[in-house]
mmCIF file of C-alpha atoms (C1' of nucleotides) in Angstrom:
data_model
loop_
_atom_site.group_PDB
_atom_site.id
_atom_site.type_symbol
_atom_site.label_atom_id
_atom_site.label_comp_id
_atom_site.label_asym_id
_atom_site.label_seq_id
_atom_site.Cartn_x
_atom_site.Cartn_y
_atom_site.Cartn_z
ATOM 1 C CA UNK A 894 0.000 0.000 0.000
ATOM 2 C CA UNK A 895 2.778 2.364 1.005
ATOM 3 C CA UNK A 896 4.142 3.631 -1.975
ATOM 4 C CA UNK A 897 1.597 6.774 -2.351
ATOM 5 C CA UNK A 898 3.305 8.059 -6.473
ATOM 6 C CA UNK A 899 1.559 9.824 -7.128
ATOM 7 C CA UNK A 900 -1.221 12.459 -5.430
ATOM 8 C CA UNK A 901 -0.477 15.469 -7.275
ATOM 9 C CA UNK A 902 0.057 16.238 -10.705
ATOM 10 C CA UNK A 903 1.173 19.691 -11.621
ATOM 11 C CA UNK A 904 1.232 19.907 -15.134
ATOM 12 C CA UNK A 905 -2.909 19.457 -14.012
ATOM 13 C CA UNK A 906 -3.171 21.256 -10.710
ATOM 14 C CA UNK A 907 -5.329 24.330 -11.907
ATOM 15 C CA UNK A 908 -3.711 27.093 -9.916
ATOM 16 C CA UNK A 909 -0.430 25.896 -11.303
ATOM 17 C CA UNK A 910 -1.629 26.065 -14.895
ATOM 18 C CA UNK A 911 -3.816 29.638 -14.056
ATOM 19 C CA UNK A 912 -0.217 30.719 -12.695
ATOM 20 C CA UNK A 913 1.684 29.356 -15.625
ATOM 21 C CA UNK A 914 -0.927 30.555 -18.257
ATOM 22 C CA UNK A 915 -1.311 34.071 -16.929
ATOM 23 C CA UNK A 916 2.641 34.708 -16.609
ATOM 24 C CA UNK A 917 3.267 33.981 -20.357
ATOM 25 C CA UNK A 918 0.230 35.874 -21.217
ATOM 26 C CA UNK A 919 1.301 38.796 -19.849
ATOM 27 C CA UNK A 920 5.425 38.315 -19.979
ATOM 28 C CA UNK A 921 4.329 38.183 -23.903
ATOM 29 C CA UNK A 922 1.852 41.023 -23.854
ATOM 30 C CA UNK A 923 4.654 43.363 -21.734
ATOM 31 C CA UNK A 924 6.644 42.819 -24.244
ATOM 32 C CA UNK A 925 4.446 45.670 -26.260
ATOM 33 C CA UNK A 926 4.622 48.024 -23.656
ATOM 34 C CA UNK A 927 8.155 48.044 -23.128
ATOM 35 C CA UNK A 928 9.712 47.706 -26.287
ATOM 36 C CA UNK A 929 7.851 50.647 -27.700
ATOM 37 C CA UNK A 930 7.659 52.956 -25.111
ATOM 38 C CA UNK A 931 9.206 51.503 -21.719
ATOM 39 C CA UNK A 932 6.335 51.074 -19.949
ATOM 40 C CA UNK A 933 6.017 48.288 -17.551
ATOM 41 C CA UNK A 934 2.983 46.651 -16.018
ATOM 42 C CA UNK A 935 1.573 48.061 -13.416
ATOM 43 C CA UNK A 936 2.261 51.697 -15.495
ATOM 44 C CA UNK A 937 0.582 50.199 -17.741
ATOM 45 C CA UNK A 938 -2.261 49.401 -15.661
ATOM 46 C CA UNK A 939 -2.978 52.663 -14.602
ATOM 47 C CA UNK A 940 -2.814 54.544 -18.289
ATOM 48 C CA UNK A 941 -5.701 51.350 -18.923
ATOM 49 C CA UNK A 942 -7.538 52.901 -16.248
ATOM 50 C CA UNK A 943 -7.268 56.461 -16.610
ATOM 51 C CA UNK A 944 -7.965 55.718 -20.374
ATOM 52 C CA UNK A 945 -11.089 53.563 -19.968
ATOM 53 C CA UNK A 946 -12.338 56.330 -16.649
ATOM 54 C CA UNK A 947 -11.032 59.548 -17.210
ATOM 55 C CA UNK A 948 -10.260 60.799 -13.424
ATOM 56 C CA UNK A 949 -9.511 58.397 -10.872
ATOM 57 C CA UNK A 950 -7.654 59.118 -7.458
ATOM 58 C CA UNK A 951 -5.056 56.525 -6.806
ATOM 59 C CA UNK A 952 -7.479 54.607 -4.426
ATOM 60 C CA UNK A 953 -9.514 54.110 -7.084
ATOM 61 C CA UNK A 954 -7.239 52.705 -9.303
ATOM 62 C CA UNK A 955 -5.901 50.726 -7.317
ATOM 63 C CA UNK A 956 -9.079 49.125 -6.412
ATOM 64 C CA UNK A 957 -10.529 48.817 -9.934
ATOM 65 C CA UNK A 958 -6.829 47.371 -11.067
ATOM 66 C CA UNK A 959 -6.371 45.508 -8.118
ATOM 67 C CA UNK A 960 -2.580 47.031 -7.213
ATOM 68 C CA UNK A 961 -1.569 47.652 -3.971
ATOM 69 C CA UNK A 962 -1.259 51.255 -3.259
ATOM 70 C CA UNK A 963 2.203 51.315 -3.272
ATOM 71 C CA UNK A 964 2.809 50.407 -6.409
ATOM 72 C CA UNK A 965 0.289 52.763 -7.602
ATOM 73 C CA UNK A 966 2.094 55.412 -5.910
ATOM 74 C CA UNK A 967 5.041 54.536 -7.468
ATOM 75 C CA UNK A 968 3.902 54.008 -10.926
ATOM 76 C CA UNK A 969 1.933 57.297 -10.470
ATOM 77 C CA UNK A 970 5.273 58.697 -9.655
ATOM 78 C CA UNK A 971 6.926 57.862 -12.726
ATOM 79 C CA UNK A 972 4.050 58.550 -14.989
ATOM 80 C CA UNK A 973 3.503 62.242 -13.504
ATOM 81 C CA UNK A 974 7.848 62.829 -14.220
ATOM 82 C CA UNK A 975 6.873 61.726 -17.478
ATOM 83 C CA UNK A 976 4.562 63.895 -18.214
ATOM 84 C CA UNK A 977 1.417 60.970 -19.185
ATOM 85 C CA UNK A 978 -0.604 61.646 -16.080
ATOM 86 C CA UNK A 979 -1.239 65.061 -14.096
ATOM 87 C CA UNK A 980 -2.543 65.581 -11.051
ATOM 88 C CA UNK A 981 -5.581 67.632 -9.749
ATOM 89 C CA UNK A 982 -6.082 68.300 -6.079
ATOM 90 C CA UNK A 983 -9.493 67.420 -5.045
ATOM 91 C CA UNK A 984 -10.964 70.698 -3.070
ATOM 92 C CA UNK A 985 -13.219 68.732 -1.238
ATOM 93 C CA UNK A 986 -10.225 66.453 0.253
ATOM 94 C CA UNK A 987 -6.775 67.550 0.548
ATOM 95 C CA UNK A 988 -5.288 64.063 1.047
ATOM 96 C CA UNK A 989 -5.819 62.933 -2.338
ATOM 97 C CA UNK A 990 -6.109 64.129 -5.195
ATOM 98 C CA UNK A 991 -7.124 63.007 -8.714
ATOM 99 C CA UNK A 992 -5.248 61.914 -11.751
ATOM 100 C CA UNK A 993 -5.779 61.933 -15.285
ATOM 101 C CA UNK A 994 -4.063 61.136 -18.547
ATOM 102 C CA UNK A 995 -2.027 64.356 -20.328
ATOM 103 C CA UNK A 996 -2.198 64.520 -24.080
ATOM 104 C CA UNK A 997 0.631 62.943 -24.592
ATOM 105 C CA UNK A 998 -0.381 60.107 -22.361
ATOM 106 C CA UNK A 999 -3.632 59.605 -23.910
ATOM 107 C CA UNK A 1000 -1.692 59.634 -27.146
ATOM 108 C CA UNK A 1001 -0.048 56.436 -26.061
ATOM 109 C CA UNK A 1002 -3.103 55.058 -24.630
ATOM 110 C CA UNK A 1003 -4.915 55.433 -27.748
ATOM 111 C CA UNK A 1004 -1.806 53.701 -29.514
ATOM 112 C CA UNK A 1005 -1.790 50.734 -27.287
ATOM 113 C CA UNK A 1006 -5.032 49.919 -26.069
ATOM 114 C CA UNK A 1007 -5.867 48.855 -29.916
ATOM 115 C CA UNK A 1008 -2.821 46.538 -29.751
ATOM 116 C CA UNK A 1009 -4.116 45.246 -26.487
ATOM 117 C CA UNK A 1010 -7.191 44.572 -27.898
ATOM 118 C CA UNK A 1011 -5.828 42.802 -30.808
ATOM 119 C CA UNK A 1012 -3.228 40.845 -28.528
ATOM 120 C CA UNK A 1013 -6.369 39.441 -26.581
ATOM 121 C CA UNK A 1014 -8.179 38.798 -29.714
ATOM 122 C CA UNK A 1015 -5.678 36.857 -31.404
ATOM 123 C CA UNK A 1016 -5.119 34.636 -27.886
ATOM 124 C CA UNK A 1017 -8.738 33.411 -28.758
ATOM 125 C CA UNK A 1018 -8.614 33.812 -32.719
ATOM 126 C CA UNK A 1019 -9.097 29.648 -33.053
ATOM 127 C CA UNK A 1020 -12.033 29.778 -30.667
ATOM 128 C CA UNK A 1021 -15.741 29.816 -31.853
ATOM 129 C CA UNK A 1022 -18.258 32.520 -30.193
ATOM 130 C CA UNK A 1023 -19.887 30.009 -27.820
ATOM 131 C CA UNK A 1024 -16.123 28.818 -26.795
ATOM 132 C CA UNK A 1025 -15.531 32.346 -26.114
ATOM 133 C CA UNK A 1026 -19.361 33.145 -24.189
ATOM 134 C CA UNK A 1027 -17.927 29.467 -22.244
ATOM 135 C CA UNK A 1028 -14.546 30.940 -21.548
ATOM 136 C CA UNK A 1029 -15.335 34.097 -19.609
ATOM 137 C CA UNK A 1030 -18.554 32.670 -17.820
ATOM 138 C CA UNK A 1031 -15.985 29.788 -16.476
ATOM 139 C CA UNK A 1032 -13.480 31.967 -15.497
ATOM 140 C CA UNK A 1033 -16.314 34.413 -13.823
ATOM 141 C CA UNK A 1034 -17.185 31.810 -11.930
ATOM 142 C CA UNK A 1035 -13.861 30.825 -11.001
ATOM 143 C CA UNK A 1036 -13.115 34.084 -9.937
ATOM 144 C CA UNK A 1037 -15.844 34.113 -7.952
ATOM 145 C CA UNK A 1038 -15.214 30.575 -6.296
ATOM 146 C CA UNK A 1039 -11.786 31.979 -5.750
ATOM 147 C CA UNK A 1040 -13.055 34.518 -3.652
ATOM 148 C CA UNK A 1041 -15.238 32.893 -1.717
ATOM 149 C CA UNK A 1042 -12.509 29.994 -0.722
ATOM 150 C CA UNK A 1043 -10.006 33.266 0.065
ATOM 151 C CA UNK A 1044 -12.688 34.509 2.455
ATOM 152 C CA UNK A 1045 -13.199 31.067 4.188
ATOM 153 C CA UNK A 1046 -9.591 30.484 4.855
ATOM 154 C CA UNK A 1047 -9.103 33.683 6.393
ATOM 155 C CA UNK A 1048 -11.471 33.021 8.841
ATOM 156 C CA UNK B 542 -15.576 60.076 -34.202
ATOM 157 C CA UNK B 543 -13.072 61.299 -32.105
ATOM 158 C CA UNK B 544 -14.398 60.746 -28.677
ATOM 159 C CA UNK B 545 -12.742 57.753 -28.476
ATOM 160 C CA UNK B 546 -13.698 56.304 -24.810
ATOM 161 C CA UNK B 547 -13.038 53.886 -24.066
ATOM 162 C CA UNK B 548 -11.324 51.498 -26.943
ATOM 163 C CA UNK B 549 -10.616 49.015 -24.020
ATOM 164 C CA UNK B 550 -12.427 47.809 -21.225
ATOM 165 C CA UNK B 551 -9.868 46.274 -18.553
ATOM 166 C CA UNK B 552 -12.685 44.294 -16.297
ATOM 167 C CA UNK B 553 -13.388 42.067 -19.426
ATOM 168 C CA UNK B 554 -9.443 42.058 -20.978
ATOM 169 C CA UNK B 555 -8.233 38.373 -20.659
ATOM 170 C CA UNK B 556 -4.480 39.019 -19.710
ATOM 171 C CA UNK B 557 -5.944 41.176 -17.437
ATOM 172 C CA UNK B 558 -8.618 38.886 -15.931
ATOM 173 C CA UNK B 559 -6.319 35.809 -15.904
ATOM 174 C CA UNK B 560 -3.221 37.708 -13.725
ATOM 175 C CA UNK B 561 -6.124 38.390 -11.443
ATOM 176 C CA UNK B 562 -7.563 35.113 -11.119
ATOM 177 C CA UNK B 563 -3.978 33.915 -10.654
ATOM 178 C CA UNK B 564 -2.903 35.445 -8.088
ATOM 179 C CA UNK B 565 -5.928 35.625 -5.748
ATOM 180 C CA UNK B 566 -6.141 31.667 -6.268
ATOM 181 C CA UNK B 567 -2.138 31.649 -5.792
ATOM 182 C CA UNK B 568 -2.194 33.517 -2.900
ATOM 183 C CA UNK B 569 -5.125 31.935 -1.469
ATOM 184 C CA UNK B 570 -3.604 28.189 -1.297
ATOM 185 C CA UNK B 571 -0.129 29.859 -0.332
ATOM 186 C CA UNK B 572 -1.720 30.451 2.466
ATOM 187 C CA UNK B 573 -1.912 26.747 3.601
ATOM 188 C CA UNK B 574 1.824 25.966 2.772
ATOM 189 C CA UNK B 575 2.963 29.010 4.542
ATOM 190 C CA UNK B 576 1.081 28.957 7.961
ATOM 191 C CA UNK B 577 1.476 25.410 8.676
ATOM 192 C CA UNK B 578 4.747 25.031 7.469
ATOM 193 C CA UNK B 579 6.244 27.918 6.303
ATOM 194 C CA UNK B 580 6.844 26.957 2.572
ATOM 195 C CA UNK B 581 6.999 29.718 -0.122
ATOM 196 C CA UNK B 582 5.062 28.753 -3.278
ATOM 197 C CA UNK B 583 8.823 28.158 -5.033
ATOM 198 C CA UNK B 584 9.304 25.234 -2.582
ATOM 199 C CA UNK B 585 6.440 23.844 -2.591
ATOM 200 C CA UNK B 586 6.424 23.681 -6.091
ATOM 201 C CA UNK B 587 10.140 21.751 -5.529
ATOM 202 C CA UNK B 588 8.009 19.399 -3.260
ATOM 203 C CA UNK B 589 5.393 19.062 -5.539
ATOM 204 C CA UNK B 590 7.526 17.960 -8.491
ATOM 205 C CA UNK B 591 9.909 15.927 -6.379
ATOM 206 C CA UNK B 592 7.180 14.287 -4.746
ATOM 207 C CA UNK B 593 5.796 13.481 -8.485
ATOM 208 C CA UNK B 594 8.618 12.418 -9.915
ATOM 209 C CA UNK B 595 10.665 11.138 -6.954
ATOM 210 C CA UNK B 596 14.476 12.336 -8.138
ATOM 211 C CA UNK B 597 15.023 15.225 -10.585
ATOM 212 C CA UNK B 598 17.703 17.702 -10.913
ATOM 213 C CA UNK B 599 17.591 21.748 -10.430
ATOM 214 C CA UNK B 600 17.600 21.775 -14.035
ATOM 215 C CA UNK B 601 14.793 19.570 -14.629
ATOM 216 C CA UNK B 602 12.960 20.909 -12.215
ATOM 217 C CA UNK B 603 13.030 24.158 -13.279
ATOM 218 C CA UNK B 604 11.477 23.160 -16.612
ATOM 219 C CA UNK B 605 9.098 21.370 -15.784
ATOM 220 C CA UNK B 606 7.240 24.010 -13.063
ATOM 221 C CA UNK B 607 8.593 26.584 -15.331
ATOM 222 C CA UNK B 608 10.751 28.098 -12.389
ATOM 223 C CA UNK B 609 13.532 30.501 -13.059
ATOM 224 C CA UNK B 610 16.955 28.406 -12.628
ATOM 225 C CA UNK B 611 18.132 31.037 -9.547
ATOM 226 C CA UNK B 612 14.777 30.620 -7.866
ATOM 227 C CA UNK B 613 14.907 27.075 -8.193
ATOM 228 C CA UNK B 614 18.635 26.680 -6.471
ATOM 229 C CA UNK B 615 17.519 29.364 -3.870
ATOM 230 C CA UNK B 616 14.804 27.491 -3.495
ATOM 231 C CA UNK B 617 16.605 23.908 -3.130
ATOM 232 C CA UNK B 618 18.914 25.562 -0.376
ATOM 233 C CA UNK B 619 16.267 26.401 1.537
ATOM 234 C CA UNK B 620 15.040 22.910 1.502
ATOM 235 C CA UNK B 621 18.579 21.485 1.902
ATOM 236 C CA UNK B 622 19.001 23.653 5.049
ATOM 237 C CA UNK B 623 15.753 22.370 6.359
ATOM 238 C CA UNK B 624 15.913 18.460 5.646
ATOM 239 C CA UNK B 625 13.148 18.792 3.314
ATOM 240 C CA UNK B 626 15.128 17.499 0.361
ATOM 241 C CA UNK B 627 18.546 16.012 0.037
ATOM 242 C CA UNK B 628 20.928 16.333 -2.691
ATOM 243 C CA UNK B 629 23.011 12.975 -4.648
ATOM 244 C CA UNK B 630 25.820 13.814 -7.098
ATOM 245 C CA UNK B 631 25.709 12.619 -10.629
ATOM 246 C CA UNK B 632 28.354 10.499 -11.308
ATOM 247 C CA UNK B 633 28.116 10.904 -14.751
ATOM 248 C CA UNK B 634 27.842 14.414 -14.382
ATOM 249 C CA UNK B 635 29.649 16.331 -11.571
ATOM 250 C CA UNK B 636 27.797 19.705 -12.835
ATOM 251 C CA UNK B 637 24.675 18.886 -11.651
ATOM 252 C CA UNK B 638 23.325 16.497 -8.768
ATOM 253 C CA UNK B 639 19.889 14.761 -8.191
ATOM 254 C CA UNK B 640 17.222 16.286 -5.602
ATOM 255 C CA UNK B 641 14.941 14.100 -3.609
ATOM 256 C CA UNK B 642 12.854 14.435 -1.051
ATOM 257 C CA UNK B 643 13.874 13.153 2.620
ATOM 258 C CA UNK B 644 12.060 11.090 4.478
ATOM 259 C CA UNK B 645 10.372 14.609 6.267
ATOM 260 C CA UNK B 646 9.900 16.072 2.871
ATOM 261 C CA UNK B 647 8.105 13.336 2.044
ATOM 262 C CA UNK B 648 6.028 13.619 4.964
ATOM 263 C CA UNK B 649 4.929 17.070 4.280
ATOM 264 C CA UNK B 650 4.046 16.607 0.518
ATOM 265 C CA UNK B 651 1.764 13.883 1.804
ATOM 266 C CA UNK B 652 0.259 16.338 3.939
ATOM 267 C CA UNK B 653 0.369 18.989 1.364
ATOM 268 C CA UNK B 654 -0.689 17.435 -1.292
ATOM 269 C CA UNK B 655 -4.084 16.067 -0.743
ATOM 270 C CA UNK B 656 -4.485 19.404 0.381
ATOM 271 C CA UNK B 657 -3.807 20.983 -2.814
ATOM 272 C CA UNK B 658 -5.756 18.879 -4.284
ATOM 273 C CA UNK B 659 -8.885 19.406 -2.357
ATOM 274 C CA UNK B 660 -8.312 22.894 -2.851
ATOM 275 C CA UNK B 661 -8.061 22.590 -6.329
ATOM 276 C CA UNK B 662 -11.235 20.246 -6.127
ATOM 277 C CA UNK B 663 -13.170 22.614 -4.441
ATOM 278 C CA UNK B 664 -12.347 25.399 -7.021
ATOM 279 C CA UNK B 665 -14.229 23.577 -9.786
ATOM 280 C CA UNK B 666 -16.413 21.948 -7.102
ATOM 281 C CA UNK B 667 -19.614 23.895 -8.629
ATOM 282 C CA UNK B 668 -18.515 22.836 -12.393
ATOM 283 C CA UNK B 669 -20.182 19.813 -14.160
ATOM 284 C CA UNK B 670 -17.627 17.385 -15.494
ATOM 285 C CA UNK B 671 -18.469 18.380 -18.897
ATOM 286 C CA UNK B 672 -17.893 22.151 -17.629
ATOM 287 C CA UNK B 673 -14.653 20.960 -16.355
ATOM 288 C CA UNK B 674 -13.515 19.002 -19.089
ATOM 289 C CA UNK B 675 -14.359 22.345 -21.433
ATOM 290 C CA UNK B 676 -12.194 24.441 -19.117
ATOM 291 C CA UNK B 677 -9.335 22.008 -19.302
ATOM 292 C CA UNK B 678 -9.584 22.234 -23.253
ATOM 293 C CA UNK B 679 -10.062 25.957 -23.232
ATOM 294 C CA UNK B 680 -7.021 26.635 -20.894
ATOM 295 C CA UNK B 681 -4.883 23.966 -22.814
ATOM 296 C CA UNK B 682 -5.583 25.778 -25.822
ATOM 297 C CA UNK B 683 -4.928 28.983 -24.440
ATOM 298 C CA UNK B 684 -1.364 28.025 -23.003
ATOM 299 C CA UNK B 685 -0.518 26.882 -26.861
ATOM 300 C CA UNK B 686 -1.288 30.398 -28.327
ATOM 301 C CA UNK B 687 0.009 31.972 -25.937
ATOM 302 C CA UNK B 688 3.494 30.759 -26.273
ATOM 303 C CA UNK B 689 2.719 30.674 -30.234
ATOM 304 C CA UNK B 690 2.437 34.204 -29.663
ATOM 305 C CA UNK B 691 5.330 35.335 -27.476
ATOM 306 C CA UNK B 692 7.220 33.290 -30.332
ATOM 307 C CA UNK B 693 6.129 35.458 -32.988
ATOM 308 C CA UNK B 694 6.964 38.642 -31.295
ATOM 309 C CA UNK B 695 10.330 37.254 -30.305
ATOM 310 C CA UNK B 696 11.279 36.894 -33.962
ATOM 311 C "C1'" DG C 859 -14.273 72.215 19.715
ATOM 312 C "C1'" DC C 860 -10.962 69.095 20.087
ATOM 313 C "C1'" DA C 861 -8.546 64.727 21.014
ATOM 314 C "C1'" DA C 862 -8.692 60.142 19.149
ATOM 315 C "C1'" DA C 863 -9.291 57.340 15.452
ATOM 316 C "C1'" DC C 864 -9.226 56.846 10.614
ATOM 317 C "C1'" DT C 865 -7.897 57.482 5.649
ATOM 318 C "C1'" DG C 866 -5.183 58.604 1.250
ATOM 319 C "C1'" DG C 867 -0.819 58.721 -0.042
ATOM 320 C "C1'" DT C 868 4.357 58.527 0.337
ATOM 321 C "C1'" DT C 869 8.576 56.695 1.914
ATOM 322 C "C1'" DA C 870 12.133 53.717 4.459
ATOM 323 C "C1'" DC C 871 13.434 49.252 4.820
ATOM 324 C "C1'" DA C 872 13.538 44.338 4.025
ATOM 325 C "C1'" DA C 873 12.496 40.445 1.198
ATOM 326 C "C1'" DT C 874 12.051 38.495 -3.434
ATOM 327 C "C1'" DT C 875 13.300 38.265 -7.913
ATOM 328 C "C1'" DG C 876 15.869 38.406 -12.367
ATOM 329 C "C1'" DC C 877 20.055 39.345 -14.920
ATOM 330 C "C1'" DA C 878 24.738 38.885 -15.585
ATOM 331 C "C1'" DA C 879 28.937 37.034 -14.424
ATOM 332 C "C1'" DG C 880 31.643 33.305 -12.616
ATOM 333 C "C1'" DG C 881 33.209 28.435 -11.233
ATOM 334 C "C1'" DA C 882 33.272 23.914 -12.166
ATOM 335 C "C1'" DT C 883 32.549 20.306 -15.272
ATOM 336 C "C1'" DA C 884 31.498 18.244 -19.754
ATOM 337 C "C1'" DC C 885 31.614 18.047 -24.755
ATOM 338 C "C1'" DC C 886 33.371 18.967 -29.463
ATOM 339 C "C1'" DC C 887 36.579 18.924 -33.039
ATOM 340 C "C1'" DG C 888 40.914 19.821 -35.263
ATOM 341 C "C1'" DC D 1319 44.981 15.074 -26.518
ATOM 342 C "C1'" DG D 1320 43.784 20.152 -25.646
ATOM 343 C "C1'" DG D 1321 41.824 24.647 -26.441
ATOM 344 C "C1'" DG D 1322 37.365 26.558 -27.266
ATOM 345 C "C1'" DT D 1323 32.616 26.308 -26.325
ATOM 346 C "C1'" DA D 1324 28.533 24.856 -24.031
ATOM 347 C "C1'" DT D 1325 26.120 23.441 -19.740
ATOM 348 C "C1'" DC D 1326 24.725 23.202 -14.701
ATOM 349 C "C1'" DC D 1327 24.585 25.626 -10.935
ATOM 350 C "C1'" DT D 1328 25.653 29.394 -7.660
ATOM 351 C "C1'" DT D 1329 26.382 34.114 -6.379
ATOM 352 C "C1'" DG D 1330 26.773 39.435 -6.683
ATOM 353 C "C1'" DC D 1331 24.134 43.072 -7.802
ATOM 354 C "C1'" DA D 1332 20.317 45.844 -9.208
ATOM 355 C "C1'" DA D 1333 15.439 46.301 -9.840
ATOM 356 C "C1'" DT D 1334 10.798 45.310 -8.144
ATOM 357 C "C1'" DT D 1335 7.756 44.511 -4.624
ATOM 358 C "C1'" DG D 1336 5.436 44.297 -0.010
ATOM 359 C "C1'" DT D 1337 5.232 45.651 5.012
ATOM 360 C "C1'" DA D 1338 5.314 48.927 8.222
ATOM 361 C "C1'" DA D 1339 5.974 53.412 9.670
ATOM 362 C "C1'" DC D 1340 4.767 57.912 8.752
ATOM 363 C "C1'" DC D 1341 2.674 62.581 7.246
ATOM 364 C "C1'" DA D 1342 -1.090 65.323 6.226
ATOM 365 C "C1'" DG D 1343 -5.743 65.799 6.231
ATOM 366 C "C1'" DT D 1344 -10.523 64.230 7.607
ATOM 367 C "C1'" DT D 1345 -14.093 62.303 10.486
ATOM 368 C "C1'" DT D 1346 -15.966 60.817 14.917
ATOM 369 C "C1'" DG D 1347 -17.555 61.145 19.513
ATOM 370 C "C1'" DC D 1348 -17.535 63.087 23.638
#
DNA sequence: GCAAACTGGTTACAATTGCAAGGATACCCG
DNA sequence: CGGGTATCCTTGCAATTGTAACCAGTTTGC
């Protein structure tokens, strides 16, 4: 009985493959950013936002793109010695204030979100519309699942 | 025309969406390595793969879980240190040397690993087998264009 | 009306990670 | 053989990231 071989396999564990699959997504998709205008990730992140909301304090980015605030902060930073965002104080609270995209950072926003768009497009160019429709409700629901089993072990 | 807003829509972006779901099921189940025995998600995937396969190298190791080569001999030192693994030179090839797990290793990927598994279980506990088997497909598929792609834009 | 508690944001510090270089060994080919 | 090159692994260093402490400003509750 002993001999146990074996109770996992990792090339089928599903947070293994999410991991695996989501790092060579993005690794790949980075690649854009970068090589065209050095912009990494989570910079890249917040020009999405901006571009798809307009004005968003950093709080709010960071909650919609799911960074923590320090790197928020920190890509803010760079983006705002860049000249891409700006910053408006909010009158109604002094501790934060909002940011937007500058003409020349909406300029690169409306250069790469189309690229972005075609990058995802092409990672599901084989599949067929209900593959697709079956794709995001599964990972919805995953997400979701995710959550819920997050919440559970943290209590 | 102009107007433009908003040519992308990050909520519903697929890179996007699959770092998420990533990382909060990553984190989530590196929560049960860590707190009972204070294993990073690099060793445990060590454990996991020497616990599959029984005796691998660094290099082989880091292929097949996809780990960078440093993290993986950071990693293995780690391990070494604690007992969890031990390490048997190659006679036919000083270079490298063979990893296993130790007889405590062992002992915590049997632990660990029905663990994982449950966890993994209980992420697709609300899926039909035919729902499951479609999301297997789906993210198999994905993985292939994915790397198809970051081949392309290598070139 | 004001001290205590809280919140948005930044910054110091420590841990993690990747890249690049190096050390040891193995292979290749004249 | 033996020098050049490739491979496995480790290590030094720099970049990235998270945690915790902190500042400035706001809200709460007496």
């Amino acid at each position: 009985m002993t001999s146990s071989l074996p109770p996992l396999e990792l090339e089928s564990f599903l947070p293994y493959r999410l991991n695996v699959l989501a790092e060579t997504v993005s690794q790949s998709l980075a690649g854009v950013y970068r090589r065209r205008y050095g912009i990494t990730v989570p910079e890249w992140r917040l020009i999405a936002t901006l571009g798809q909301f307009g004005t968003v304090t950093a709080k709010g980015i960071g909650h919609h793109s799911r960074m923590h605030k320090t790197k928020v902060s920190r890509a803010a930073a760079t983006l705002e010695a860049r000249a891409l965002i700006r910053r408006e104080p909010n009158s109604q609270d002094m501790r934060e204030s909002f940011l937007a995209l500058t003409e020349d950072g909406r300029a690169i926003y409306e250069t790469l979100a189309p690229q972005a768009r075609d990058f995802a497009q092409a990672l599901v160019a084989g599949f067929s519309s209900s593959e697709r429709a079956a794709l995001d409700g599964l990972l919805e629901r995953l997400m979701l699942r995710a959550q819920e089993l997050t919440n559970e072990m943290a209590e």
